[in-house]
């Protein structure tokens, strides 16, 4: 099972980052598309307690189911974030959501974003426009991440290894928000502060 290695970083200028990606030899893989995610868990949040997720995603006309967990050996986080990831394409996300509910799982957290995917043949960069700000993720071998970040002008001090759920928790605390999900509607209903 492969270990996914990635970092996030904040993006102040999405068009500027897109130009830097092109200049660095990246090719557009998926144009800007809406993405909706639901994390499922037991009612007592056992998956979250074990640093695991079960995610149902709808993105660019495709559905995927993903399970992520800490690696069997090595750190979950150092300068980079490391997770064991198992992912599969599914044909009917709504039916799978009903199956997950039927076996006792609950929709514990929802998050949305507009995502653009780029690739250079060795790794991927996704640019995410979320309700709480813009971020990019670099995913690939750790050495590739560091050299690509340098080419894009990203300081290693700006690396983020938090999930969108944890970034949302931090944002909620900072803004005193009562929003329960990281969706455009929920954030707009809570003042829309970024």
mmCIF file of N, CA and C in Angstrom, residues 19 22 26-27 32 42 54 56 60 67 74 79 92 109 120 127 146 168 172 175:
data_model
loop_
_atom_site.group_PDB
_atom_site.id
_atom_site.type_symbol
_atom_site.label_atom_id
_atom_site.label_comp_id
_atom_site.label_asym_id
_atom_site.label_seq_id
_atom_site.Cartn_x
_atom_site.Cartn_y
_atom_site.Cartn_z
ATOM 1 N N UNK A 19 0.459 30.548 -13.154
ATOM 2 C CA UNK A 19 1.527 30.926 -14.098
ATOM 3 C C UNK A 19 2.874 30.322 -13.680
ATOM 4 N N UNK A 22 2.922 26.683 -14.654
ATOM 5 C CA UNK A 22 3.198 26.525 -16.090
ATOM 6 C C UNK A 22 4.676 26.749 -16.389
ATOM 7 N N UNK A 26 4.647 22.335 -15.354
ATOM 8 C CA UNK A 26 3.426 21.595 -15.029
ATOM 9 C C UNK A 26 2.418 21.726 -16.170
ATOM 10 N N UNK A 27 1.584 20.709 -16.290
ATOM 11 C CA UNK A 27 0.510 20.705 -17.280
ATOM 12 C C UNK A 27 -0.822 20.583 -16.559
ATOM 13 N N UNK A 32 -10.393 23.831 -13.288
ATOM 14 C CA UNK A 32 -11.109 24.214 -12.062
ATOM 15 C C UNK A 32 -12.491 23.559 -12.046
ATOM 16 N N UNK A 42 -17.900 6.611 12.878
ATOM 17 C CA UNK A 42 -18.854 6.033 13.826
ATOM 18 C C UNK A 42 -19.444 7.183 14.645
ATOM 19 N N UNK A 54 -12.543 8.167 6.378
ATOM 20 C CA UNK A 54 -13.244 7.467 5.313
ATOM 21 C C UNK A 54 -14.006 8.554 4.566
ATOM 22 N N UNK A 56 -15.966 10.143 1.124
ATOM 23 C CA UNK A 56 -16.706 9.998 -0.126
ATOM 24 C C UNK A 56 -16.613 11.340 -0.845
ATOM 25 N N UNK A 60 -15.413 16.664 -10.379
ATOM 26 C CA UNK A 60 -15.279 16.676 -11.840
ATOM 27 C C UNK A 60 -16.014 15.502 -12.490
ATOM 28 N N UNK A 67 -9.862 5.758 2.016
ATOM 29 C CA UNK A 67 -9.524 5.544 3.419
ATOM 30 C C UNK A 67 -8.074 5.978 3.605
ATOM 31 N N UNK A 74 7.311 4.784 10.675
ATOM 32 C CA UNK A 74 7.686 6.148 10.311
ATOM 33 C C UNK A 74 6.661 7.139 10.827
ATOM 34 N N UNK A 79 8.351 17.212 8.353
ATOM 35 C CA UNK A 79 8.223 18.396 7.502
ATOM 36 C C UNK A 79 7.068 18.207 6.527
ATOM 37 N N UNK A 92 -21.720 5.175 -8.162
ATOM 38 C CA UNK A 92 -22.925 5.805 -7.622
ATOM 39 C C UNK A 92 -22.682 6.220 -6.169
ATOM 40 N N UNK A 109 -18.500 15.137 8.804
ATOM 41 C CA UNK A 109 -17.951 16.432 8.392
ATOM 42 C C UNK A 109 -18.042 16.545 6.880
ATOM 43 N N UNK A 120 3.411 17.291 -13.295
ATOM 44 C CA UNK A 120 4.642 17.483 -14.076
ATOM 45 C C UNK A 120 5.304 16.153 -14.447
ATOM 46 N N UNK A 127 -4.619 23.120 -6.675
ATOM 47 C CA UNK A 127 -4.905 24.458 -6.170
ATOM 48 C C UNK A 127 -6.356 24.445 -5.709
ATOM 49 N N UNK A 146 10.072 19.306 -1.908
ATOM 50 C CA UNK A 146 10.947 20.397 -1.465
ATOM 51 C C UNK A 146 11.531 21.173 -2.647
ATOM 52 N N UNK A 168 -9.944 23.917 9.422
ATOM 53 C CA UNK A 168 -11.266 24.458 9.722
ATOM 54 C C UNK A 168 -11.440 24.652 11.232
ATOM 55 N N UNK A 172 -12.284 28.180 12.885
ATOM 56 C CA UNK A 172 -13.472 28.379 13.739
ATOM 57 C C UNK A 172 -13.090 29.017 15.065
ATOM 58 N N UNK A 175 -12.140 32.734 14.534
ATOM 59 C CA UNK A 175 -13.254 33.613 14.168
ATOM 60 C C UNK A 175 -14.482 33.445 15.055
#
